């Protein structure tokens, strides 16, 4: 299970460098271009998950995997809210929503969430000694 967790961690780190959001005039943005603080938080959570993987602590890896999933969900909501706020100067709400709709999510999110879910759900089962002592 350690290898599955490690591969999930690699997917999260690689996914942070892949295109996550496409802005029509500007181009593709990765996690660092979206927000520096969120990217640093992602990498800190990934580093803490490495600590859990190295020490065979499934609880630590699962905890930081859940934190990564929550961070990614927060980032998705923040991107949508920021795109609506960016076009707030437009007089009609339908115009704002139409222009905010041109900001598209890219395929990098699939790797981000897949890696975090692999970290959470790759659970090693401990062998229980079935012998009874009398």
Short mmCIF file of N, CA, C and O in Angstrom, two decimals:
data_model
loop_
_atom_site.label_atom_id
_atom_site.label_comp_id
_atom_site.label_asym_id
_atom_site.label_seq_id
_atom_site.Cartn_x
_atom_site.Cartn_y
_atom_site.Cartn_z
N UNK A 1 0.82 -1.19 0.00
CA UNK A 1 0.00 0.00 0.00
C UNK A 1 0.86 1.26 0.00
O UNK A 1 0.41 2.31 -0.40
N UNK A 2 2.08 1.11 0.45
CA UNK A 2 2.98 2.25 0.48
C UNK A 2 3.24 2.77 -0.93
O UNK A 2 3.31 3.98 -1.14
N UNK A 3 3.34 1.86 -1.90
CA UNK A 3 3.59 2.28 -3.28
C UNK A 3 2.40 3.02 -3.87
O UNK A 3 2.57 3.96 -4.64
N UNK A 4 1.19 2.59 -3.53
CA UNK A 4 -0.01 3.27 -4.03
C UNK A 4 -0.11 4.66 -3.44
O UNK A 4 -0.42 5.63 -4.14
N UNK A 5 0.17 4.79 -2.15
CA UNK A 5 0.15 6.11 -1.52
C UNK A 5 1.21 7.01 -2.11
O UNK A 5 0.97 8.20 -2.35
N UNK A 6 2.37 6.45 -2.36
CA UNK A 6 3.46 7.24 -2.95
C UNK A 6 3.13 7.67 -4.38
O UNK A 6 3.42 8.80 -4.77
N UNK A 7 2.50 6.79 -5.13
CA UNK A 7 2.09 7.18 -6.49
C UNK A 7 1.00 8.24 -6.46
O UNK A 7 0.98 9.14 -7.31
N UNK A 8 0.10 8.18 -5.48
CA UNK A 8 -0.89 9.23 -5.32
C UNK A 8 -0.25 10.56 -4.98
O UNK A 8 -0.65 11.62 -5.49
N UNK A 9 0.77 10.52 -4.16
CA UNK A 9 1.50 11.74 -3.80
C UNK A 9 2.20 12.33 -5.02
O UNK A 9 2.19 13.55 -5.23
N UNK A 10 2.80 11.47 -5.83
CA UNK A 10 3.47 11.94 -7.04
C UNK A 10 2.45 12.58 -7.99
O UNK A 10 2.72 13.61 -8.61
N UNK A 11 1.26 11.99 -8.10
CA UNK A 11 0.22 12.57 -8.94
C UNK A 11 -0.19 13.96 -8.46
O UNK A 11 -0.43 14.86 -9.26
N UNK A 12 -0.27 14.13 -7.14
CA UNK A 12 -0.64 15.44 -6.59
C UNK A 12 0.44 16.47 -6.91
O UNK A 12 0.13 17.59 -7.35
N UNK A 13 1.69 16.12 -6.73
CA UNK A 13 2.78 17.07 -6.98
C UNK A 13 2.88 17.38 -8.47
O UNK A 13 3.01 18.55 -8.86
N UNK A 14 2.81 16.38 -9.31
CA UNK A 14 2.88 16.62 -10.75
C UNK A 14 1.66 17.41 -11.22
O UNK A 14 1.78 18.30 -12.06
N UNK A 15 0.50 17.10 -10.66
CA UNK A 15 -0.72 17.80 -11.04
C UNK A 15 -0.70 19.28 -10.72
O UNK A 15 -1.37 20.08 -11.38
N UNK A 16 0.10 19.67 -9.73
CA UNK A 16 0.16 21.09 -9.38
C UNK A 16 0.93 21.90 -10.42
O UNK A 16 0.82 23.12 -10.46
N UNK A 17 1.70 21.23 -11.27
CA UNK A 17 2.43 21.92 -12.34
C UNK A 17 1.71 21.86 -13.69
O UNK A 17 2.14 22.49 -14.64
N UNK A 18 0.65 21.09 -13.77
CA UNK A 18 -0.11 20.96 -15.00
C UNK A 18 -1.16 22.06 -15.11
O UNK A 18 -1.49 22.70 -14.11
N UNK A 19 -1.71 22.30 -16.30
CA UNK A 19 -2.72 23.34 -16.43
C UNK A 19 -3.99 22.99 -15.66
O UNK A 19 -4.54 21.90 -15.82
N UNK A 20 -4.42 23.90 -14.81
CA UNK A 20 -5.62 23.70 -14.00
C UNK A 20 -6.77 24.58 -14.45
O UNK A 20 -7.93 24.19 -14.37
N UNK A 21 -6.46 25.79 -14.91
CA UNK A 21 -7.48 26.75 -15.32
C UNK A 21 -7.03 27.37 -16.64
O UNK A 21 -5.85 27.68 -16.82
N UNK A 22 -7.99 27.56 -17.55
CA UNK A 22 -7.69 28.23 -18.81
C UNK A 22 -8.43 29.56 -18.85
O UNK A 22 -9.65 29.61 -18.76
N UNK A 23 -7.66 30.63 -18.93
CA UNK A 23 -8.21 31.97 -19.10
C UNK A 23 -7.98 32.34 -20.57
O UNK A 23 -6.84 32.26 -21.04
N UNK A 24 -9.02 32.73 -21.32
CA UNK A 24 -8.91 32.85 -22.77
C UNK A 24 -7.77 33.71 -23.29
O UNK A 24 -7.03 33.29 -24.16
N UNK A 25 -7.58 34.90 -22.81
CA UNK A 25 -6.55 35.78 -23.36
C UNK A 25 -5.18 35.45 -22.76
O UNK A 25 -4.17 35.49 -23.45
N UNK A 26 -5.15 35.08 -21.51
CA UNK A 26 -3.90 34.89 -20.79
C UNK A 26 -3.30 33.51 -21.04
O UNK A 26 -2.11 33.37 -21.21
N UNK A 27 -4.12 32.48 -21.04
CA UNK A 27 -3.63 31.13 -21.27
C UNK A 27 -3.92 30.21 -20.09
O UNK A 27 -4.82 30.46 -19.29
N UNK A 28 -3.13 29.14 -19.97
CA UNK A 28 -3.32 28.14 -18.92
C UNK A 28 -2.58 28.55 -17.66
O UNK A 28 -1.47 29.06 -17.72
N UNK A 29 -3.20 28.27 -16.51
CA UNK A 29 -2.59 28.55 -15.23
C UNK A 29 -2.45 27.26 -14.44
O UNK A 29 -3.34 26.44 -14.40
N UNK A 30 -1.31 27.10 -13.80
CA UNK A 30 -1.13 25.99 -12.87
C UNK A 30 -1.40 26.50 -11.46
O UNK A 30 -1.88 27.61 -11.27
N UNK A 31 -1.10 25.68 -10.45
CA UNK A 31 -1.42 26.06 -9.07
C UNK A 31 -0.64 27.30 -8.63
O UNK A 31 -1.15 28.15 -7.92
N UNK A 32 0.60 27.40 -9.06
CA UNK A 32 1.42 28.53 -8.64
C UNK A 32 0.90 29.84 -9.22
O UNK A 32 0.92 30.87 -8.56
N UNK A 33 0.40 29.81 -10.45
CA UNK A 33 -0.14 31.02 -11.05
C UNK A 33 -1.52 31.37 -10.51
O UNK A 33 -1.91 32.54 -10.53
N UNK A 34 -2.26 30.37 -10.03
CA UNK A 34 -3.56 30.66 -9.42
C UNK A 34 -3.38 31.44 -8.14
O UNK A 34 -3.96 32.51 -7.97
N UNK A 35 -2.61 30.88 -7.22
CA UNK A 35 -2.37 31.55 -5.94
C UNK A 35 -1.14 30.92 -5.30
O UNK A 35 -1.06 29.71 -5.13
N UNK A 36 -0.19 31.77 -4.94
CA UNK A 36 1.06 31.29 -4.37
C UNK A 36 0.83 30.58 -3.03
O UNK A 36 1.43 29.54 -2.75
N UNK A 37 -0.05 31.14 -2.21
CA UNK A 37 -0.26 30.58 -0.88
C UNK A 37 -0.95 29.22 -0.94
O UNK A 37 -0.62 28.32 -0.16
N UNK A 38 -1.88 29.06 -1.86
CA UNK A 38 -2.54 27.76 -2.00
C UNK A 38 -1.56 26.72 -2.55
O UNK A 38 -1.60 25.55 -2.14
N UNK A 39 -0.68 27.13 -3.45
CA UNK A 39 0.33 26.20 -3.97
C UNK A 39 1.29 25.78 -2.87
O UNK A 39 1.64 24.59 -2.76
N UNK A 40 1.71 26.72 -2.06
CA UNK A 40 2.61 26.38 -0.94
C UNK A 40 1.91 25.47 0.05
O UNK A 40 2.52 24.50 0.55
N UNK A 41 0.64 25.72 0.33
CA UNK A 41 -0.11 24.85 1.24
C UNK A 41 -0.22 23.44 0.66
O UNK A 41 -0.08 22.45 1.40
N UNK A 42 -0.45 23.34 -0.65
CA UNK A 42 -0.52 22.02 -1.30
C UNK A 42 0.80 21.28 -1.14
O UNK A 42 0.82 20.08 -0.81
N UNK A 43 1.90 21.95 -1.36
CA UNK A 43 3.20 21.29 -1.26
C UNK A 43 3.58 20.96 0.18
O UNK A 43 4.24 19.96 0.42
N UNK A 44 3.16 21.78 1.13
CA UNK A 44 3.41 21.47 2.55
C UNK A 44 2.61 20.25 2.96
O UNK A 44 3.13 19.35 3.65
N UNK A 45 1.34 20.17 2.55
CA UNK A 45 0.53 18.98 2.85
C UNK A 45 1.14 17.74 2.21
O UNK A 45 1.15 16.66 2.81
N UNK A 46 1.65 17.89 0.99
CA UNK A 46 2.29 16.76 0.32
C UNK A 46 3.56 16.33 1.06
O UNK A 46 3.83 15.14 1.20
N UNK A 47 4.33 17.29 1.55
CA UNK A 47 5.55 16.97 2.30
C UNK A 47 5.20 16.26 3.61
O UNK A 47 5.89 15.32 4.03
N UNK A 48 4.14 16.69 4.27
CA UNK A 48 3.71 16.02 5.50
C UNK A 48 3.21 14.61 5.20
O UNK A 48 3.40 13.70 6.00
N UNK A 49 2.58 14.43 4.04
CA UNK A 49 2.14 13.08 3.65
C UNK A 49 3.34 12.18 3.37
O UNK A 49 3.29 10.98 3.66
N UNK A 50 4.42 12.74 2.83
CA UNK A 50 5.65 11.96 2.64
C UNK A 50 6.17 11.48 3.98
O UNK A 50 6.61 10.33 4.12
N UNK A 51 6.11 12.33 4.98
CA UNK A 51 6.51 11.94 6.34
C UNK A 51 5.69 10.75 6.82
O UNK A 51 6.23 9.81 7.41
N UNK A 52 4.39 10.78 6.57
CA UNK A 52 3.53 9.67 6.97
C UNK A 52 3.82 8.40 6.19
O UNK A 52 3.76 7.30 6.73
N UNK A 53 4.12 8.53 4.90
CA UNK A 53 4.42 7.35 4.08
C UNK A 53 5.72 6.71 4.52
O UNK A 53 5.82 5.49 4.65
N UNK A 54 6.73 7.53 4.78
CA UNK A 54 8.03 7.00 5.20
C UNK A 54 7.93 6.31 6.55
O UNK A 54 8.55 5.27 6.77
N UNK A 55 7.12 6.83 7.45
CA UNK A 55 6.99 6.25 8.78
C UNK A 55 5.88 5.20 8.89
O UNK A 55 5.53 4.80 10.01
N UNK A 56 5.31 4.78 7.76
CA UNK A 56 4.24 3.77 7.74
C UNK A 56 3.05 4.16 8.62
O UNK A 56 2.45 3.31 9.27
N UNK A 57 2.71 5.41 8.62
CA UNK A 57 1.58 5.89 9.39
C UNK A 57 0.43 6.19 8.44
O UNK A 57 0.38 7.25 7.82
N UNK A 58 -0.50 5.25 8.34
CA UNK A 58 -1.63 5.41 7.43
C UNK A 58 -2.55 6.54 7.87
O UNK A 58 -3.15 7.21 7.04
N UNK A 59 -2.64 6.77 9.18
CA UNK A 59 -3.51 7.84 9.67
C UNK A 59 -3.01 9.21 9.24
O UNK A 59 -3.80 10.08 8.88
N UNK A 60 -1.70 9.41 9.28
CA UNK A 60 -1.13 10.70 8.88
C UNK A 60 -1.34 10.91 7.38
O UNK A 60 -1.74 12.00 6.95
N UNK A 61 -1.11 9.88 6.59
CA UNK A 61 -1.29 10.00 5.14
C UNK A 61 -2.75 10.26 4.81
O UNK A 61 -3.08 11.11 3.99
N UNK A 62 -3.65 9.55 5.47
CA UNK A 62 -5.08 9.75 5.24
C UNK A 62 -5.51 11.16 5.65
O UNK A 62 -6.28 11.82 4.94
N UNK A 63 -5.00 11.65 6.77
CA UNK A 63 -5.35 12.99 7.25
C UNK A 63 -4.92 14.06 6.25
O UNK A 63 -5.71 14.94 5.87
N UNK A 64 -3.68 13.97 5.78
CA UNK A 64 -3.21 14.98 4.83
C UNK A 64 -3.81 14.78 3.44
O UNK A 64 -3.95 15.74 2.69
N UNK A 65 -4.21 13.58 3.10
CA UNK A 65 -4.95 13.36 1.86
C UNK A 65 -6.31 14.04 1.90
O UNK A 65 -6.74 14.67 0.93
N UNK A 66 -6.98 13.94 3.04
CA UNK A 66 -8.27 14.62 3.21
C UNK A 66 -8.08 16.13 3.18
O UNK A 66 -8.88 16.86 2.58
N UNK A 67 -7.02 16.61 3.82
CA UNK A 67 -6.74 18.05 3.77
C UNK A 67 -6.48 18.51 2.33
O UNK A 67 -6.91 19.60 1.93
N UNK A 68 -5.80 17.70 1.55
CA UNK A 68 -5.56 18.05 0.14
C UNK A 68 -6.87 18.09 -0.65
O UNK A 68 -7.07 18.99 -1.47
N UNK A 69 -7.76 17.13 -0.41
CA UNK A 69 -9.05 17.14 -1.10
C UNK A 69 -9.84 18.40 -0.74
O UNK A 69 -10.43 19.05 -1.60
N UNK A 70 -9.83 18.77 0.54
CA UNK A 70 -10.52 19.99 0.97
C UNK A 70 -9.88 21.23 0.36
O UNK A 70 -10.58 22.17 -0.04
N UNK A 71 -8.56 21.24 0.27
CA UNK A 71 -7.86 22.37 -0.35
C UNK A 71 -8.21 22.50 -1.82
O UNK A 71 -8.45 23.60 -2.31
N UNK A 72 -8.28 21.37 -2.52
CA UNK A 72 -8.63 21.41 -3.94
C UNK A 72 -10.07 21.87 -4.13
O UNK A 72 -10.36 22.64 -5.05
N UNK A 73 -10.98 21.40 -3.29
CA UNK A 73 -12.37 21.84 -3.39
C UNK A 73 -12.49 23.33 -3.10
O UNK A 73 -13.21 24.05 -3.80
N UNK A 74 -11.76 23.80 -2.08
CA UNK A 74 -11.75 25.23 -1.77
C UNK A 74 -11.21 26.04 -2.95
O UNK A 74 -11.73 27.10 -3.28
N UNK A 75 -10.17 25.54 -3.59
CA UNK A 75 -9.57 26.24 -4.72
C UNK A 75 -10.55 26.32 -5.89
O UNK A 75 -10.65 27.36 -6.56
N UNK A 76 -11.28 25.24 -6.14
CA UNK A 76 -12.27 25.27 -7.22
C UNK A 76 -13.36 26.31 -6.96
O UNK A 76 -13.75 27.06 -7.86
N UNK A 77 -13.84 26.36 -5.73
CA UNK A 77 -14.86 27.36 -5.37
C UNK A 77 -14.27 28.76 -5.47
O UNK A 77 -14.92 29.69 -5.97
N UNK A 78 -13.04 28.93 -5.02
CA UNK A 78 -12.40 30.25 -5.07
C UNK A 78 -12.18 30.72 -6.50
O UNK A 78 -12.35 31.91 -6.80
N UNK A 79 -11.84 29.81 -7.40
CA UNK A 79 -11.65 30.17 -8.81
C UNK A 79 -12.97 30.64 -9.40
O UNK A 79 -13.03 31.66 -10.10
N UNK A 80 -14.05 29.93 -9.10
CA UNK A 80 -15.35 30.31 -9.63
C UNK A 80 -15.81 31.65 -9.06
O UNK A 80 -16.30 32.52 -9.79
N UNK A 81 -15.61 31.85 -7.76
CA UNK A 81 -16.02 33.12 -7.13
C UNK A 81 -15.16 34.28 -7.64
O UNK A 81 -15.66 35.38 -7.87
N UNK A 82 -13.87 34.05 -7.82
CA UNK A 82 -12.98 35.10 -8.30
C UNK A 82 -13.30 35.49 -9.74
O UNK A 82 -13.23 36.65 -10.09
N UNK A 83 -13.68 34.51 -10.55
CA UNK A 83 -14.03 34.84 -11.93
C UNK A 83 -15.33 35.65 -11.98
O UNK A 83 -15.47 36.54 -12.82
N UNK A 84 -16.26 35.36 -11.09
CA UNK A 84 -17.48 36.18 -11.01
C UNK A 84 -17.17 37.58 -10.50
O UNK A 84 -17.74 38.57 -10.97
N UNK A 85 -16.26 37.67 -9.54
CA UNK A 85 -15.89 38.97 -8.97
C UNK A 85 -15.10 39.81 -9.98
O UNK A 85 -15.20 41.04 -10.00
N UNK A 86 -14.34 39.17 -10.80
CA UNK A 86 -13.50 39.88 -11.77
C UNK A 86 -14.34 40.66 -12.76
O UNK A 86 -13.95 41.74 -13.21
N UNK A 87 -15.51 40.14 -13.10
CA UNK A 87 -16.40 40.81 -14.04
C UNK A 87 -17.54 41.53 -13.34
O UNK A 87 -18.61 41.73 -13.91
N UNK A 88 -17.34 41.96 -12.11
CA UNK A 88 -18.41 42.61 -11.35
C UNK A 88 -18.72 44.01 -11.85
O UNK A 88 -19.74 44.59 -11.47
N UNK A 89 -17.87 44.58 -12.70
CA UNK A 89 -18.13 45.91 -13.23
C UNK A 89 -19.25 45.90 -14.27
O UNK A 89 -19.79 46.95 -14.61
N UNK A 90 -19.60 44.73 -14.79
CA UNK A 90 -20.66 44.64 -15.79
C UNK A 90 -22.02 44.89 -15.14
O UNK A 90 -22.27 44.44 -14.02
N UNK A 91 -22.93 45.59 -15.81
CA UNK A 91 -24.18 46.01 -15.17
C UNK A 91 -25.19 44.89 -14.95
O UNK A 91 -25.97 44.96 -14.01
N UNK A 92 -25.18 43.86 -15.78
CA UNK A 92 -26.20 42.82 -15.66
C UNK A 92 -25.58 41.52 -15.18
O UNK A 92 -24.48 41.15 -15.58
N UNK A 93 -26.33 40.82 -14.33
CA UNK A 93 -25.84 39.58 -13.75
C UNK A 93 -25.63 38.51 -14.83
O UNK A 93 -24.69 37.73 -14.76
N UNK A 94 -26.49 38.49 -15.82
CA UNK A 94 -26.34 37.49 -16.89
C UNK A 94 -25.05 37.72 -17.68
O UNK A 94 -24.41 36.76 -18.11
N UNK A 95 -24.67 38.97 -17.86
CA UNK A 95 -23.40 39.26 -18.53
C UNK A 95 -22.22 38.79 -17.70
O UNK A 95 -21.26 38.24 -18.21
N UNK A 96 -22.29 39.04 -16.38
CA UNK A 96 -21.21 38.61 -15.49
C UNK A 96 -21.04 37.10 -15.54
O UNK A 96 -19.93 36.59 -15.62
N UNK A 97 -22.16 36.39 -15.49
CA UNK A 97 -22.09 34.93 -15.52
C UNK A 97 -21.58 34.41 -16.86
O UNK A 97 -20.85 33.42 -16.92
N UNK A 98 -21.97 35.10 -17.93
CA UNK A 98 -21.50 34.67 -19.26
C UNK A 98 -20.00 34.88 -19.41
O UNK A 98 -19.29 33.99 -19.91
N UNK A 99 -19.49 36.02 -18.97
CA UNK A 99 -18.06 36.27 -19.08
C UNK A 99 -17.25 35.42 -18.09
O UNK A 99 -16.14 35.00 -18.40
N UNK A 100 -17.82 35.16 -16.92
CA UNK A 100 -17.13 34.30 -15.96
C UNK A 100 -17.11 32.85 -16.45
O UNK A 100 -16.23 32.08 -16.07
N UNK A 101 -18.04 32.49 -17.32
CA UNK A 101 -18.10 31.13 -17.86
C UNK A 101 -17.00 30.82 -18.85
O UNK A 101 -16.77 29.65 -19.17
N UNK A 102 -16.29 31.85 -19.33
CA UNK A 102 -15.21 31.58 -20.28
C UNK A 102 -13.96 31.08 -19.57
O UNK A 102 -13.06 30.56 -20.21
N UNK A 103 -13.89 31.22 -18.26
CA UNK A 103 -12.78 30.66 -17.47
C UNK A 103 -13.09 29.17 -17.28
O UNK A 103 -14.04 28.81 -16.61
N UNK A 104 -12.30 28.33 -17.90
CA UNK A 104 -12.57 26.88 -17.91
C UNK A 104 -11.57 26.13 -17.05
O UNK A 104 -10.40 26.49 -16.97
N UNK A 105 -12.06 25.07 -16.42
CA UNK A 105 -11.20 24.17 -15.66
C UNK A 105 -10.55 23.19 -16.63
O UNK A 105 -11.15 22.77 -17.60
N UNK A 106 -9.30 22.84 -16.37
CA UNK A 106 -8.54 21.97 -17.26
C UNK A 106 -8.37 20.59 -16.65
O UNK A 106 -8.78 20.32 -15.53
N UNK A 107 -7.67 19.73 -17.35
CA UNK A 107 -7.53 18.33 -17.00
C UNK A 107 -6.58 18.07 -15.84
O UNK A 107 -6.53 16.96 -15.31
N UNK A 108 -5.84 19.05 -15.38
CA UNK A 108 -4.92 18.85 -14.26
C UNK A 108 -5.64 18.53 -12.96
O UNK A 108 -5.08 17.87 -12.08
N UNK A 109 -6.89 18.98 -12.84
CA UNK A 109 -7.66 18.70 -11.62
C UNK A 109 -7.92 17.20 -11.46
O UNK A 109 -8.03 16.71 -10.34
N UNK A 110 -8.03 16.49 -12.57
CA UNK A 110 -8.27 15.05 -12.49
C UNK A 110 -7.10 14.37 -11.78
O UNK A 110 -7.30 13.54 -10.89
N UNK A 111 -5.87 14.74 -12.15
CA UNK A 111 -4.71 14.15 -11.48
C UNK A 111 -4.61 14.58 -10.02
O UNK A 111 -4.23 13.77 -9.17
N UNK A 112 -4.95 15.83 -9.74
CA UNK A 112 -4.90 16.30 -8.35
C UNK A 112 -5.84 15.48 -7.47
O UNK A 112 -5.44 14.96 -6.43
N UNK A 113 -7.10 15.37 -7.89
CA UNK A 113 -8.07 14.64 -7.07
C UNK A 113 -7.78 13.14 -7.06
O UNK A 113 -7.94 12.49 -6.02
N UNK A 114 -7.35 12.58 -8.19
CA UNK A 114 -7.03 11.16 -8.24
C UNK A 114 -5.89 10.83 -7.27
O UNK A 114 -5.96 9.85 -6.52
N UNK A 115 -4.86 11.66 -7.26
CA UNK A 115 -3.75 11.42 -6.34
C UNK A 115 -4.16 11.53 -4.89
O UNK A 115 -3.76 10.70 -4.05
N UNK A 116 -4.99 12.52 -4.56
CA UNK A 116 -5.43 12.68 -3.18
C UNK A 116 -6.33 11.52 -2.76
O UNK A 116 -6.22 11.01 -1.63
N UNK A 117 -7.21 11.06 -3.66
CA UNK A 117 -8.07 9.93 -3.32
C UNK A 117 -7.26 8.64 -3.18
O UNK A 117 -7.58 7.80 -2.34
N UNK A 118 -6.22 8.48 -3.98
CA UNK A 118 -5.35 7.31 -3.80
C UNK A 118 -4.67 7.34 -2.44
O UNK A 118 -4.52 6.30 -1.79
N UNK A 119 -4.27 8.52 -2.00
CA UNK A 119 -3.63 8.62 -0.68
C UNK A 119 -4.61 8.29 0.43
O UNK A 119 -4.24 7.67 1.44
N UNK A 120 -5.86 8.67 0.27
CA UNK A 120 -6.85 8.45 1.33
C UNK A 120 -7.31 6.99 1.38
O UNK A 120 -7.40 6.40 2.45
N UNK A 121 -7.58 6.41 0.20
CA UNK A 121 -8.21 5.10 0.19
C UNK A 121 -7.24 3.93 0.06
O UNK A 121 -7.68 2.78 0.08
N UNK A 122 -5.95 4.18 -0.08
CA UNK A 122 -4.98 3.09 -0.10
C UNK A 122 -4.61 2.76 1.34
O UNK A 122 -3.71 3.35 1.92
N UNK A 123 -5.33 1.83 1.90
CA UNK A 123 -5.15 1.50 3.31
C UNK A 123 -4.56 0.10 3.40
O UNK A 123 -5.11 -0.85 2.85
N UNK A 124 -3.47 0.00 4.10
CA UNK A 124 -2.86 -1.31 4.32
C UNK A 124 -3.55 -2.02 5.46
O UNK A 124 -3.89 -1.43 6.48
N UNK A 125 -3.77 -3.31 5.29
CA UNK A 125 -4.42 -4.09 6.34
C UNK A 125 -3.35 -4.82 7.14
O UNK A 125 -2.50 -5.50 6.58
N UNK A 126 -3.44 -4.66 8.43
CA UNK A 126 -2.48 -5.34 9.29
C UNK A 126 -2.94 -6.77 9.53
O UNK A 126 -4.11 -7.06 9.70
N UNK A 127 -1.98 -7.67 9.52
CA UNK A 127 -2.30 -9.06 9.77
C UNK A 127 -2.47 -9.26 11.27
O UNK A 127 -1.63 -8.87 12.06
N UNK A 128 -3.56 -9.87 11.60
CA UNK A 128 -3.86 -10.14 13.00
C UNK A 128 -3.45 -11.58 13.30
O UNK A 128 -3.77 -12.51 12.56
N UNK A 129 -2.76 -11.74 14.38
CA UNK A 129 -2.32 -13.06 14.78
C UNK A 129 -3.54 -13.84 15.26
O UNK A 129 -4.19 -13.48 16.25
N UNK A 130 -3.85 -14.94 14.58
CA UNK A 130 -5.06 -15.71 14.88
C UNK A 130 -4.81 -16.76 15.97
O UNK A 130 -5.75 -17.42 16.39
N UNK A 131 -3.59 -16.91 16.39
CA UNK A 131 -3.30 -17.93 17.41
C UNK A 131 -3.82 -17.48 18.76
O UNK A 131 -3.72 -16.33 19.14
N UNK A 132 -4.37 -18.38 19.45
CA UNK A 132 -4.82 -18.09 20.82
C UNK A 132 -3.90 -18.82 21.77
O UNK A 132 -3.54 -19.98 21.56
N UNK A 133 -3.54 -18.15 22.79
CA UNK A 133 -2.67 -18.75 23.77
C UNK A 133 -3.49 -19.18 24.98
O UNK A 133 -4.30 -18.42 25.48
N UNK A 134 -3.24 -20.39 25.43
CA UNK A 134 -3.99 -20.91 26.56
C UNK A 134 -3.07 -21.02 27.76
O UNK A 134 -1.95 -21.30 27.72
#
